[in-house]
Coordinates of C-alpha atoms and ligand atoms in Angstrom, one line a residue:
X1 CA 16.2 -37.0 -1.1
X2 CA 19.3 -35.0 0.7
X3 CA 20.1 -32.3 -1.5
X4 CA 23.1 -30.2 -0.9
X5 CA 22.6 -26.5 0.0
X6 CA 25.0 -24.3 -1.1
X7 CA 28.1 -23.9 0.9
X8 CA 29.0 -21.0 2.9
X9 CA 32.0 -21.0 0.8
X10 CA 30.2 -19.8 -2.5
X11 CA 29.7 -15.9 -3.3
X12 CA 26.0 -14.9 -2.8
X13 CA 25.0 -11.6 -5.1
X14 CA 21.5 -10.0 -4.2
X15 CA 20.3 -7.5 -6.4
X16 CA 17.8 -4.8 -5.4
X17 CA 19.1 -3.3 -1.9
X18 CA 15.3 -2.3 -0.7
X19 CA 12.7 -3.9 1.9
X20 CA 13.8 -7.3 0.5
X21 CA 16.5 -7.6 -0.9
X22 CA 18.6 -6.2 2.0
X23 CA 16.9 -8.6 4.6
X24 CA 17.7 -11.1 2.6
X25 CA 21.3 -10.4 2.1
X26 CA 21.6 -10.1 5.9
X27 CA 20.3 -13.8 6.0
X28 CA 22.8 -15.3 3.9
X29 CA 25.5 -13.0 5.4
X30 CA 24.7 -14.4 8.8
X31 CA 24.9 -18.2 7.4
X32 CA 28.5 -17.1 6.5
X33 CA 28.4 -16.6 2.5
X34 CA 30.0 -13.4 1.3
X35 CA 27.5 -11.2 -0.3
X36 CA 27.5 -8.9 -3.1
X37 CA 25.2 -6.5 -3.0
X38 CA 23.6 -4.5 -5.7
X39 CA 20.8 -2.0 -6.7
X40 CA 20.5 0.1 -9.8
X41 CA 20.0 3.3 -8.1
X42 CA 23.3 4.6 -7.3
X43 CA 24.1 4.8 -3.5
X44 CA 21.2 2.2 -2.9
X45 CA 23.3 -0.8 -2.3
X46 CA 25.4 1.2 0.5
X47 CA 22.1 2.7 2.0
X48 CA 20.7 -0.8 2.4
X49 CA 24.2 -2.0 3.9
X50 CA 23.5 0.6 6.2
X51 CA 20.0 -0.1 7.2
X52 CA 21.0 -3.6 8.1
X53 CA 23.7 -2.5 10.3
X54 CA 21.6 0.0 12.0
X55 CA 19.1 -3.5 12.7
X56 CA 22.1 -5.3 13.8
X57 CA 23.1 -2.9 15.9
X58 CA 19.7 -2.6 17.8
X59 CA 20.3 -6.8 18.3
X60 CA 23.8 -5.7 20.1
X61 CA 21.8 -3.1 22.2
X62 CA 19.5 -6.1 23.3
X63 CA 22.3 -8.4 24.2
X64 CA 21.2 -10.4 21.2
X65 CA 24.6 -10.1 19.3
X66 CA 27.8 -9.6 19.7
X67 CA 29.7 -6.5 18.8
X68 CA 31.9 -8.6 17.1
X69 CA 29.5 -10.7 15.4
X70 CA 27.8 -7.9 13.7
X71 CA 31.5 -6.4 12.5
X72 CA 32.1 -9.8 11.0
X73 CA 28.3 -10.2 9.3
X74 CA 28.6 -6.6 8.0
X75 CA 32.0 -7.2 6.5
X76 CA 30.6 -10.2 4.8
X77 CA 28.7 -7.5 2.6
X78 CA 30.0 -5.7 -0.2
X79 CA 28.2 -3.1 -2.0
X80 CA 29.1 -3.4 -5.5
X81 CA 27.6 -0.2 -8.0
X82 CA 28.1 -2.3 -11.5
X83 CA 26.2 -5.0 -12.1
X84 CA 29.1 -6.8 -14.6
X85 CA 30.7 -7.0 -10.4
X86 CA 28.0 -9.8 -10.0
X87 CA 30.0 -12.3 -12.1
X88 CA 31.5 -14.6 -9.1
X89 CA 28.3 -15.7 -7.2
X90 CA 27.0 -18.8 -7.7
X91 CA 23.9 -17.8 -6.6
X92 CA 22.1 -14.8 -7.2
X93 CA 18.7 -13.5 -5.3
X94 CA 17.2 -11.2 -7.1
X95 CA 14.5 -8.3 -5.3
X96 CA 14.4 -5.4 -7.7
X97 CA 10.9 -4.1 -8.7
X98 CA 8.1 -6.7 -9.5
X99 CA 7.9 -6.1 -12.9
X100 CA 8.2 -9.7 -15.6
X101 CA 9.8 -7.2 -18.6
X102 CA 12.5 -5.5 -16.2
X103 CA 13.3 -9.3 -14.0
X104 CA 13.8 -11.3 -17.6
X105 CA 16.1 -8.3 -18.5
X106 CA 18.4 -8.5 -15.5
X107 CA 18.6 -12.0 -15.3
X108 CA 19.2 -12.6 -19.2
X109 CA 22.6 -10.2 -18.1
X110 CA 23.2 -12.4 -15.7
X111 CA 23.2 -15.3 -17.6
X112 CA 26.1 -13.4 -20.0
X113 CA 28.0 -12.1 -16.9
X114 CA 27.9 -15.5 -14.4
X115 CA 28.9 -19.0 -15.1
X116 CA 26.8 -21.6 -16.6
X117 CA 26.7 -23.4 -13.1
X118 CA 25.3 -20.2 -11.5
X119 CA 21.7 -20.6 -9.9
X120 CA 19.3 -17.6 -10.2
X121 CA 16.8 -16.9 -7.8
X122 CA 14.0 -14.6 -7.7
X123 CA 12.0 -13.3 -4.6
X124 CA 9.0 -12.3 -6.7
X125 CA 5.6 -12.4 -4.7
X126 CA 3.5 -12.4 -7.8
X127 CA 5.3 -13.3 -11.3
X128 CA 4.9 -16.8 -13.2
X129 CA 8.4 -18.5 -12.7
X130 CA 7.9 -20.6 -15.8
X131 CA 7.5 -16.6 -17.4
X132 CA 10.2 -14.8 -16.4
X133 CA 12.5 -18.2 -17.6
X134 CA 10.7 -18.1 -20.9
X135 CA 13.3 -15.2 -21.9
X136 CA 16.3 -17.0 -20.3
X137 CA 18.8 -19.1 -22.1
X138 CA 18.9 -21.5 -19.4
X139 CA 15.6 -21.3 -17.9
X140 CA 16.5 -24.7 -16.1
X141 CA 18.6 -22.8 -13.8
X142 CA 16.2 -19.9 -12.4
X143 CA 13.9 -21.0 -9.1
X144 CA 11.8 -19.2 -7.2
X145 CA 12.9 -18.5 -3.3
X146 CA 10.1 -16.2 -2.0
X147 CA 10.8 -14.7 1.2
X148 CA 8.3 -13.5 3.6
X149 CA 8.9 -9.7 4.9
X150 CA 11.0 -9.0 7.4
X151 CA 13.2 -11.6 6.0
X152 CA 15.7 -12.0 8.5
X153 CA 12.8 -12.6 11.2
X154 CA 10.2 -14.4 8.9
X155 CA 11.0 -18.5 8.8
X156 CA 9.1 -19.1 5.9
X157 CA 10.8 -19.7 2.3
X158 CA 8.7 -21.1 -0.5
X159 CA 10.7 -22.6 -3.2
X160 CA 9.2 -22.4 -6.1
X161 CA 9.5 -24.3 -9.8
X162 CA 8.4 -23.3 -13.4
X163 CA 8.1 -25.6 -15.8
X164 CA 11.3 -25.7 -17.1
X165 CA 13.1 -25.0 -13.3
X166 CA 15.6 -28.4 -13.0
X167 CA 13.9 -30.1 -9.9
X168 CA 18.1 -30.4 -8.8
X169 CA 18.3 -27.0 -8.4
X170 CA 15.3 -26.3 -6.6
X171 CA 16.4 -29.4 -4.1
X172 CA 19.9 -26.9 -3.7
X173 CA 17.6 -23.8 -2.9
X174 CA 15.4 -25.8 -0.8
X175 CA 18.4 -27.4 1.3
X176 CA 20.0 -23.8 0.7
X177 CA 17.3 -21.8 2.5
X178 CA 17.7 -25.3 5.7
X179 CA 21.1 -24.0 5.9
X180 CA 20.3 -20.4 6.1
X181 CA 17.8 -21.2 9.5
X182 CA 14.5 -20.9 7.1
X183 CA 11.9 -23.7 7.3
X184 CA 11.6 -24.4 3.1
X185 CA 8.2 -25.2 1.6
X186 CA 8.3 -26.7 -2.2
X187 CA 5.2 -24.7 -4.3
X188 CA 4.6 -25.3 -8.2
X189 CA 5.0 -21.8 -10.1
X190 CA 0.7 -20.9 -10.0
X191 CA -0.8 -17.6 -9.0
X192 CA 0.1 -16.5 -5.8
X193 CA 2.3 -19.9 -4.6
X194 CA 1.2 -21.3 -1.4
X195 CA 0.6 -18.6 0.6
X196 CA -0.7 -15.7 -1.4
X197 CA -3.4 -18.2 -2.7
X198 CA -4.7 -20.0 0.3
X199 CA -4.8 -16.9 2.6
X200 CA -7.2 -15.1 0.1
X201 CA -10.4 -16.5 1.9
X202 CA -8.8 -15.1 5.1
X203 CA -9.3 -11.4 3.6
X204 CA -12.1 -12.2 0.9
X205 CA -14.8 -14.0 4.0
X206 CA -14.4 -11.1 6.6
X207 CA -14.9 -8.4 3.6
X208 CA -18.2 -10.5 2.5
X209 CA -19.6 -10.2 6.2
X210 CA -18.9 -6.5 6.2
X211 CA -20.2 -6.5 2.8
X212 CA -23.5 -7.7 4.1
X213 CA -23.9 -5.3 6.5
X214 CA -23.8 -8.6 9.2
X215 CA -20.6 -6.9 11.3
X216 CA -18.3 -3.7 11.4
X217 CA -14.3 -4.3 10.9
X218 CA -13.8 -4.1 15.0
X219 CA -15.8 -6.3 15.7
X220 CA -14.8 -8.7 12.8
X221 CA -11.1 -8.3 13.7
X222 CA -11.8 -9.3 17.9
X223 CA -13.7 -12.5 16.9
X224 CA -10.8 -13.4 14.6
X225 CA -8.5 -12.7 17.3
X226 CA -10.0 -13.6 20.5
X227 CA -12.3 -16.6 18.9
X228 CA -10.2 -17.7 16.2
X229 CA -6.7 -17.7 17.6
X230 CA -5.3 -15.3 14.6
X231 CA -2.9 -13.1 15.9
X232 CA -4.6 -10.3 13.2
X233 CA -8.0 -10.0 12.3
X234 CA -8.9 -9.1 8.5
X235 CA -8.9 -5.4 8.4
X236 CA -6.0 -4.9 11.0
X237 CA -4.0 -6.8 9.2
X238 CA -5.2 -5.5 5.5
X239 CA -4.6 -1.9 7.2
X240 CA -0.9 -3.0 7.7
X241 CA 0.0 -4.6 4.7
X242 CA -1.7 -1.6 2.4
X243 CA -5.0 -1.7 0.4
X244 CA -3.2 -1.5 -2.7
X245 CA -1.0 -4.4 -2.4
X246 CA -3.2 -6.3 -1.0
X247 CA -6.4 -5.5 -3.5
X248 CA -3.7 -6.0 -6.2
X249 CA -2.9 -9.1 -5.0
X250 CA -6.2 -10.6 -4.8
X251 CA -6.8 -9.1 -8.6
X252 CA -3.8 -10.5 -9.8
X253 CA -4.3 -14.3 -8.5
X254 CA -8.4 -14.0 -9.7
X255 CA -6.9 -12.4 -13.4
X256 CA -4.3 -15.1 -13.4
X257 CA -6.8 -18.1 -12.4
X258 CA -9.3 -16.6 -15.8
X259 CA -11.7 -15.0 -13.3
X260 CA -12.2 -17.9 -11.3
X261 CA -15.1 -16.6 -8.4
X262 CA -13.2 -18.2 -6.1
X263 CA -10.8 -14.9 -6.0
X264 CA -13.4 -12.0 -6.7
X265 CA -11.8 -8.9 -5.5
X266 CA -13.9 -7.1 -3.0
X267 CA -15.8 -3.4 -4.1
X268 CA -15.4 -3.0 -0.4
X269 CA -11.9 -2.7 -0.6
X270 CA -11.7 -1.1 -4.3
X271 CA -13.3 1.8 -2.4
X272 CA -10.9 2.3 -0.2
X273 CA -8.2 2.0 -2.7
X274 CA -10.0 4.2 -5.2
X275 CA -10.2 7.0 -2.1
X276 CA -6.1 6.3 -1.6
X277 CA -7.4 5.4 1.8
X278 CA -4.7 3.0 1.9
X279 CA -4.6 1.9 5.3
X280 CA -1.8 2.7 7.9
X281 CA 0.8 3.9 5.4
X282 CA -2.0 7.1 4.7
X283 CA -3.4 7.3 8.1
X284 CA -6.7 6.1 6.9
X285 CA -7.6 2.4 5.5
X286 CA -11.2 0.6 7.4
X287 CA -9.4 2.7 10.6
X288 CA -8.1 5.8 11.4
X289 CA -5.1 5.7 12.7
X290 CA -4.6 9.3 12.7
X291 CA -6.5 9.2 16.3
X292 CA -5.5 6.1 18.4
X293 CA -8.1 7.5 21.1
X294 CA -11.1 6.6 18.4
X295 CA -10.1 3.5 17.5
X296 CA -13.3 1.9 17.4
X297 CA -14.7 -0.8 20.0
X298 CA -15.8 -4.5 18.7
X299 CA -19.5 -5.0 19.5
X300 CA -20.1 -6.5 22.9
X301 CA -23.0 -7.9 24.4
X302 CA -23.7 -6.5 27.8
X303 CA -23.8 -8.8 31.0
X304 CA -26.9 -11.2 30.9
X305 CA -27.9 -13.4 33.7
X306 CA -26.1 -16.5 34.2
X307 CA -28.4 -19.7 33.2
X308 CA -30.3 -21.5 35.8
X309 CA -30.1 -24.9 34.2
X310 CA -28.6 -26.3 31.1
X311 CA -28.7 -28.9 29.0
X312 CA -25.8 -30.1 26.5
X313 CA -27.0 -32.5 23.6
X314 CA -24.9 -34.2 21.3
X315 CA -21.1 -33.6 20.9
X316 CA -21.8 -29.4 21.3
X317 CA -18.4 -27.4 21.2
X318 CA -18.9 -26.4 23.8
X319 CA -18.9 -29.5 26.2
X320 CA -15.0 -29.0 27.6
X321 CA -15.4 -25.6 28.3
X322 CA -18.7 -26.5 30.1
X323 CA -16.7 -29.1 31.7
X324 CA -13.7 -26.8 32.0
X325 CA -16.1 -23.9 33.9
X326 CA -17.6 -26.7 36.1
X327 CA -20.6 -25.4 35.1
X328 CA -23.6 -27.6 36.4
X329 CA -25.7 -28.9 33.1
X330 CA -27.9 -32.4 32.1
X331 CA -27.2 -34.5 28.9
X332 CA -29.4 -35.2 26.5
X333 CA -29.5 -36.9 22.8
X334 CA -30.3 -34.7 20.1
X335 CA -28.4 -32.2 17.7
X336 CA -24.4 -30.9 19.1
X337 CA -26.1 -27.9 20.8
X338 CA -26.6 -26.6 24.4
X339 CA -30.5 -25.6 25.4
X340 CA -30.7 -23.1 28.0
X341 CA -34.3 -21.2 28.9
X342 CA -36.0 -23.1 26.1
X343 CA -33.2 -21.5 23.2
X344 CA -31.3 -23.9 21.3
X345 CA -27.5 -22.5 21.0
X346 CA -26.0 -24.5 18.2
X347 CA -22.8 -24.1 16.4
X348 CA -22.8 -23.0 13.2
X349 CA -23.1 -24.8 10.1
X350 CA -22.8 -22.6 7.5
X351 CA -26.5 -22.4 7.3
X352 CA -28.2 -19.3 8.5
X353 CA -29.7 -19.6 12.5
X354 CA -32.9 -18.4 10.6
X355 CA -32.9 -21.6 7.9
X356 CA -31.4 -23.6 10.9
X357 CA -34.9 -22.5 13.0
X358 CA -37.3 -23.2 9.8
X359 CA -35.9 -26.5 10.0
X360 CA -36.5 -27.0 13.5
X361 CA -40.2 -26.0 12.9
X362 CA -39.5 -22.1 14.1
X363 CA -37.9 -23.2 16.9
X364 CA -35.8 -20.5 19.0
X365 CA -32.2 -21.1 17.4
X366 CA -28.7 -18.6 18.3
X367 CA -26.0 -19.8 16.5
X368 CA -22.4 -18.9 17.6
X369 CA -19.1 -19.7 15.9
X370 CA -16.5 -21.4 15.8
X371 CA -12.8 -21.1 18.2
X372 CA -9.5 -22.3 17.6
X373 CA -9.3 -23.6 21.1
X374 CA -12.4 -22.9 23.2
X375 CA -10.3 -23.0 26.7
X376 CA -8.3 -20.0 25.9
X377 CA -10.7 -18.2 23.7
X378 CA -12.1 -15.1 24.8
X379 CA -14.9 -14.3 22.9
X380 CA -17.6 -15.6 19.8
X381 CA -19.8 -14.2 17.7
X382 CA -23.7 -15.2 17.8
X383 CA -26.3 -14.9 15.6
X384 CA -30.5 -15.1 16.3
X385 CA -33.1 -16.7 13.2
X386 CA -34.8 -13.8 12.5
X387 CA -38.1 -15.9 14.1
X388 CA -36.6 -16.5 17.2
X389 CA -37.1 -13.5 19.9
X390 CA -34.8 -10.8 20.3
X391 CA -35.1 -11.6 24.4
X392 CA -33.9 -14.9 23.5
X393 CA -30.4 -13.7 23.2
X394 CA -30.2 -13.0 27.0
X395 CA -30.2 -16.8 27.7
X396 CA -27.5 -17.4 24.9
X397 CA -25.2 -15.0 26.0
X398 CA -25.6 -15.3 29.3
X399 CA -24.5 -18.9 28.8
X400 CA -21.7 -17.7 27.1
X401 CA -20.4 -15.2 29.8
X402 CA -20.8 -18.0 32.0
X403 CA -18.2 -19.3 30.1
X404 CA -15.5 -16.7 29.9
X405 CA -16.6 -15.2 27.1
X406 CA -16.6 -12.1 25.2
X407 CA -20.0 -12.3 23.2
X408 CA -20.4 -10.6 19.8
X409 CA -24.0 -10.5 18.7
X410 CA -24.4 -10.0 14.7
X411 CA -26.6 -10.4 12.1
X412 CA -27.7 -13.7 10.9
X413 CA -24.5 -14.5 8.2
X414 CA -24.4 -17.7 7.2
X415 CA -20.9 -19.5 8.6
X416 CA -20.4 -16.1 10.7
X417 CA -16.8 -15.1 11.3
X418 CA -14.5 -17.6 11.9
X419 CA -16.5 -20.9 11.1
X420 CA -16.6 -19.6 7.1
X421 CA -13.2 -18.3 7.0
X422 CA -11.3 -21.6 8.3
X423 CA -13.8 -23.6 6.4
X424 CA -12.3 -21.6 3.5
X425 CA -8.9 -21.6 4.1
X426 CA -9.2 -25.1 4.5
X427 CA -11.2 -25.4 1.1
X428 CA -8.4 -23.8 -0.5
X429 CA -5.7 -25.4 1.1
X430 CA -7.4 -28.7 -0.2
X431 CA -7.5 -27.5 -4.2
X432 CA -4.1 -26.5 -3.9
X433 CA -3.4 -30.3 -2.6
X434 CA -5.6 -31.4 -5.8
X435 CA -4.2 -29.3 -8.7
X436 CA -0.5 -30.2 -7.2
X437 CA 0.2 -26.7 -6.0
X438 CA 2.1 -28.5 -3.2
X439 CA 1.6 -31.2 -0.6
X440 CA -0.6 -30.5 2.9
X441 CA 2.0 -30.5 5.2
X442 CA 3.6 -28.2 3.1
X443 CA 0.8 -26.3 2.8
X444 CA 0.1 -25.8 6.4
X445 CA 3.8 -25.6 7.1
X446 CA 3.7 -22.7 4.8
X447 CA 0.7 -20.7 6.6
X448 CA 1.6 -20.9 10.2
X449 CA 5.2 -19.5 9.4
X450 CA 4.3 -17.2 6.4
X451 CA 1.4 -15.5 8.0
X452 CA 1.4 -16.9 11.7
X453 CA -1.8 -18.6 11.2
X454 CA -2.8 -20.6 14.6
X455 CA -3.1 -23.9 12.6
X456 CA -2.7 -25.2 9.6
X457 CA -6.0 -24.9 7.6
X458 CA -5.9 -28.6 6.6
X459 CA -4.8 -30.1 10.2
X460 CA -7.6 -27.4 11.7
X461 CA -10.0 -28.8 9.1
X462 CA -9.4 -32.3 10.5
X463 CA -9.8 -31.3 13.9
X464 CA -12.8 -29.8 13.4
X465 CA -14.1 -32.8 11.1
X466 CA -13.5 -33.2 7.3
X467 CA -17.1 -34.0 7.2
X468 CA -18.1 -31.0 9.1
X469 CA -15.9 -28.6 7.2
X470 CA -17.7 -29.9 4.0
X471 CA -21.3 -30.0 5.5
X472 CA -20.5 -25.7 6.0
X473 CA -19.0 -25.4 2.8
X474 CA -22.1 -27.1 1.0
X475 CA -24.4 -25.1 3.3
X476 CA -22.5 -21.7 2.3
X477 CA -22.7 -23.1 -1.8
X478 CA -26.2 -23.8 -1.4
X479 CA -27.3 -20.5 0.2
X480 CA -25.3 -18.0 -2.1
X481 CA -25.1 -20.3 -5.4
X482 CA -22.3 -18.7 -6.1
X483 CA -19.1 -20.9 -7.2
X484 CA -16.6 -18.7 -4.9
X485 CA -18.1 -21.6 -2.3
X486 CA -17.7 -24.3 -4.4
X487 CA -16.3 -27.3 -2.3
X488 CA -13.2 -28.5 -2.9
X489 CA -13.7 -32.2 -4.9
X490 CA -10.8 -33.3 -2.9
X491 CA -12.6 -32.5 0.4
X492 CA -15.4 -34.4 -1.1
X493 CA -13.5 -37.1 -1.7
X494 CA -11.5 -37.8 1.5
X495 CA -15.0 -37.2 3.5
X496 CA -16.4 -39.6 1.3
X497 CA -13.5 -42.2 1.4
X498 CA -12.9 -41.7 5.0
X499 CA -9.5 -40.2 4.0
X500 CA -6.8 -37.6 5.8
X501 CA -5.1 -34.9 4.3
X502 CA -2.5 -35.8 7.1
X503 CA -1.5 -39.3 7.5
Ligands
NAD601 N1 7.8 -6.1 0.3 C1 7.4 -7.3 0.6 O1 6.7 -7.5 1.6 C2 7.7 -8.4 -0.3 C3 7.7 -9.7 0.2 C4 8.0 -10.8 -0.6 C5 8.5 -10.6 -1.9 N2 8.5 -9.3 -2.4 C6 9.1 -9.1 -3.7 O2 10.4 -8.7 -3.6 C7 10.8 -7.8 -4.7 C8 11.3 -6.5 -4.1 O3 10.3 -6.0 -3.3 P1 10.7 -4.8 -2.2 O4 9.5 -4.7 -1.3 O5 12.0 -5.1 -1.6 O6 10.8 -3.6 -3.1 P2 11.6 -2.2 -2.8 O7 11.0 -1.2 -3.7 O8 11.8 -2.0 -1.4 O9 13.1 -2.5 -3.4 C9 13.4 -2.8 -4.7 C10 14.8 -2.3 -5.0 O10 15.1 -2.8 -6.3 C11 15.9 -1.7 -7.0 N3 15.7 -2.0 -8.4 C12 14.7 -1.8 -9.2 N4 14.9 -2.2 -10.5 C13 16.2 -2.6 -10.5 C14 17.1 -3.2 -11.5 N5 16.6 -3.3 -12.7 N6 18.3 -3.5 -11.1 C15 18.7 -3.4 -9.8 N7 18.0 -2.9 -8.8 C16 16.7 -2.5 -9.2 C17 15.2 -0.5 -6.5 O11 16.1 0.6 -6.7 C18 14.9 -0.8 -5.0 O12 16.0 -0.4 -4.2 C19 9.5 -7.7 -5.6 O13 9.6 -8.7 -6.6 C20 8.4 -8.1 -4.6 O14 7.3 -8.6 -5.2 C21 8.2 -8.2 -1.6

């Protein structure tokens, strides 16, 4: 299906002149439409004009645009004070305040003021498309185009339908937002879209490990980083975006979806929100960053003894880094683990190292985690059964150092850092497939560019193992009982049917 995105010819209007709404009308300036920009606040409009020229201007300092270039995008722009000055777009991107009452309003005077042909677009991160066109005359015409912030940098635009949203217009939007240099994802109009719902897990499973007491945020955020490939970890990244938008985020998706556990908000988090420790914006969220000298230091193991001997059963993880290292070690059959000094160093599961051990008869178990890419990783998270030996660790991590690595030692979580978070990504990412939220590649498309993930969570699911991912996630269900780790039935299915979410 080639759909035709609008053409540079055709009158763009943007209303709301803040964060947004001016990135974005510096977008479709630079794809050559003329803009009309707008903002209810008198003087907004022209302050926004004038934030984007003081951005372009910074890209002339860097030799990254012409002089000239930037003259011509800016004159592209016109502020305009009264919205009746909106009438000539044929498209209008609407950023004004996220509120479903005030949007139906605005765009119900649109629909008066603009031609019947006119396409309206909102940018909202939260609202139910289907909702806001409920008020409209022509609810057929409104889409969702949900930019990521900064939107002139960010590549990611999900195009969203409602219900009533005429799948020819959001073909347009989707071709529109081609055109404009984005890379368009297509979402069905559900709580929080593509990427506000799968990335929940991301915040929700490194909350739950602080939660338990098993690991502070440092340390949480430098296995997620150095282990797991993200370029943020957790609480960095919650720190940055605020705890209030990001707690009312995760509320809004779990009140949208009836409570679903999948989406429980976190009491950790509430706390911070109830103090109005809000993260960087009031110098205090899970870090101060009133101090940068006390930022506080991930948990690190000190330097343990290299191994003598090991030996490498199964398909362990951690076989090409072995490999990689050149580090000398025997083969055996057995479970995908590594024995060094008697201790049996297997990846985790999702079980507990301490249910992992009982099963083994008590044997001495460390678990460690999992890594986006084990030859450029730089450190992992262990955990001991509580009957294994607290000297048993030495041999573990010594291994591990031997390795390259950083090691993190924490307290027996199930699934530990990054093994339970990308399982649960991945979990989400697969429901979304199922209830038609939008396809997988979409899906992964849509969190590598929206929130720079390393992978896609359904393409890092199948490179860990569909079968795999699901043995954690059942391990995870079984040990808390609580639906939140509920396996996806579609994961089910494609283990079960030797299936791909890819083909
Ligand atoms: N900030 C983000 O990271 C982000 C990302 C994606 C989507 N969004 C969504 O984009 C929208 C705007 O968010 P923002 O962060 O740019 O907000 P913002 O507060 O920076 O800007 C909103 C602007 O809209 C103006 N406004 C409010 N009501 C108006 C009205 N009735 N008519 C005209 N102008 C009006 C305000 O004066 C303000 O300048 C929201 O729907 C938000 O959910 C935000």
């Amino acid at each position: 299906m080639t759909a035709t995105a609008l053409p540079a010819s055709a009158p763009v209007a943007v209303i709301g002149a803040g964060t947004m709404g001016a990135g974005i009308a510096q977008v479709a300036a630079s794809a050559g439409h003329g803009v009309l920009l707008h903002d209810a606040v008198p003087g907004a409009a022209a302050a926004g004009r004038d934030g984007i020229g003081r951005g372009l201007a910074r890209l002339v300092d860097k030799g990254r645009l012409s002089a000239a270039d930037r003259e011509a995008l800016l004159g592209r722009i016109t502020v305009v004070e009264r919205l009746a000055d909106l009438a000539p777009a044929r498209l209008v991107v609407e950023a004004i305040v996220e509120k479903l009452e005030v949007k139906q309003q605005v765009f119900r005077a649109l629909e008066d003021l603009c031609g019947a042909e006119v396409i309206l677009a909102t940018n909202t991160s939260s609202l139910s498309i289907t909702a806001i066109g409920a008020a409209l005359a022509r609810p057929q015409r409104l889409v969702g185009m949900h930019f990521f912030n900064p939107a002139p940098v960010m590549a990611l635009v999900e195009v969203i339908s409602g219900v009533a949203t005429d799948p020819a217009v959001a073909d347009c939007i989707h071709a529109t937002a081609g055109a404009w240099g984005k890379t368009p994802v297509r979402a069905r109009s559900t709580p929080g879209f593509i990427v506000n719902r799968v990335a929940r897990p991301f915040y929700a499973e490194g909350l739950r490990v602080l939660q338990e007491g098993a690991a502070d945020p440092a340390t949480i955020d430098a296995v997620m980083r150095q282990g797991g490939g993200f370029r943020m970890g957790p609480f960095e990244l919650m720190d940055l975006i605020g705890h209030d938008v990001n707690y009312a985020v995760t509320s809004s998706v779990f009140a949208a979806c009836y409570g679903d556990a999948r989406f429980l908000p976190s009491l950790v988090q509430k706390e911070l929100v109830d103090a109005g420790w809000l993260g960087r914006k009031s110098g205090r969220g899970f870090y101060d960053h009133r101090d940068a000298a006390a930022a506080p230091l991930a948990a690190t193991a000190d330097a343990a003894p290299p191994p003598a001997r090991v030996t490498v059963s199964g398909d362990s993880p951690l076989l090409p880094l072995i490999a990689a290292r050149g580090l000398a070690h025997d083969r055996a059959d057995g479970p995908g683990g590594v024995e060094v000094d008697g201790v049996l160093l297997l990846p985790s599961d999702g079980r507990t190292a301490t249910e992992v051990s009982a099963s083994l008869g008590d044997r001495p178990v460390v678990v460690h985690d999992l890594a986006g890419d084990w030859l450029t990783a730089g450190r992992t998270a262990v955990a001991r059964a509580d009957q294994t030996p607290a000297a048993a660790l030495a041999p573990a991590v010594g291994l591990l150092q031997a390795l390259g690595l950083e090691v993190s030692v924490i307290d027996d979580v199930p699934g530990l850092i990054v093994t339970r978070t990308v399982a649960m990504l991945a979990n989400e990412a697969a429901d979304a497939v199922l209830q038609g939220v939008a396809a997988a590649a979409d899906i992964d498309t849509a969190m590598t560019l929206g929130v720079n993930y390393p992978r896609g969570p359904l393409a890092w699911a199948e490179g860990i193992g569909l079968g795999r991912v699901h043995t954690i996630l059942e391990n995870l269900f079984t040990t808390y009982r609580e639906d939140r780790y509920r396996p996806s039935a579609l994961l089910r299915r494609k283990v079960l049917g030797g299936g791909r979410f890819h083909a």
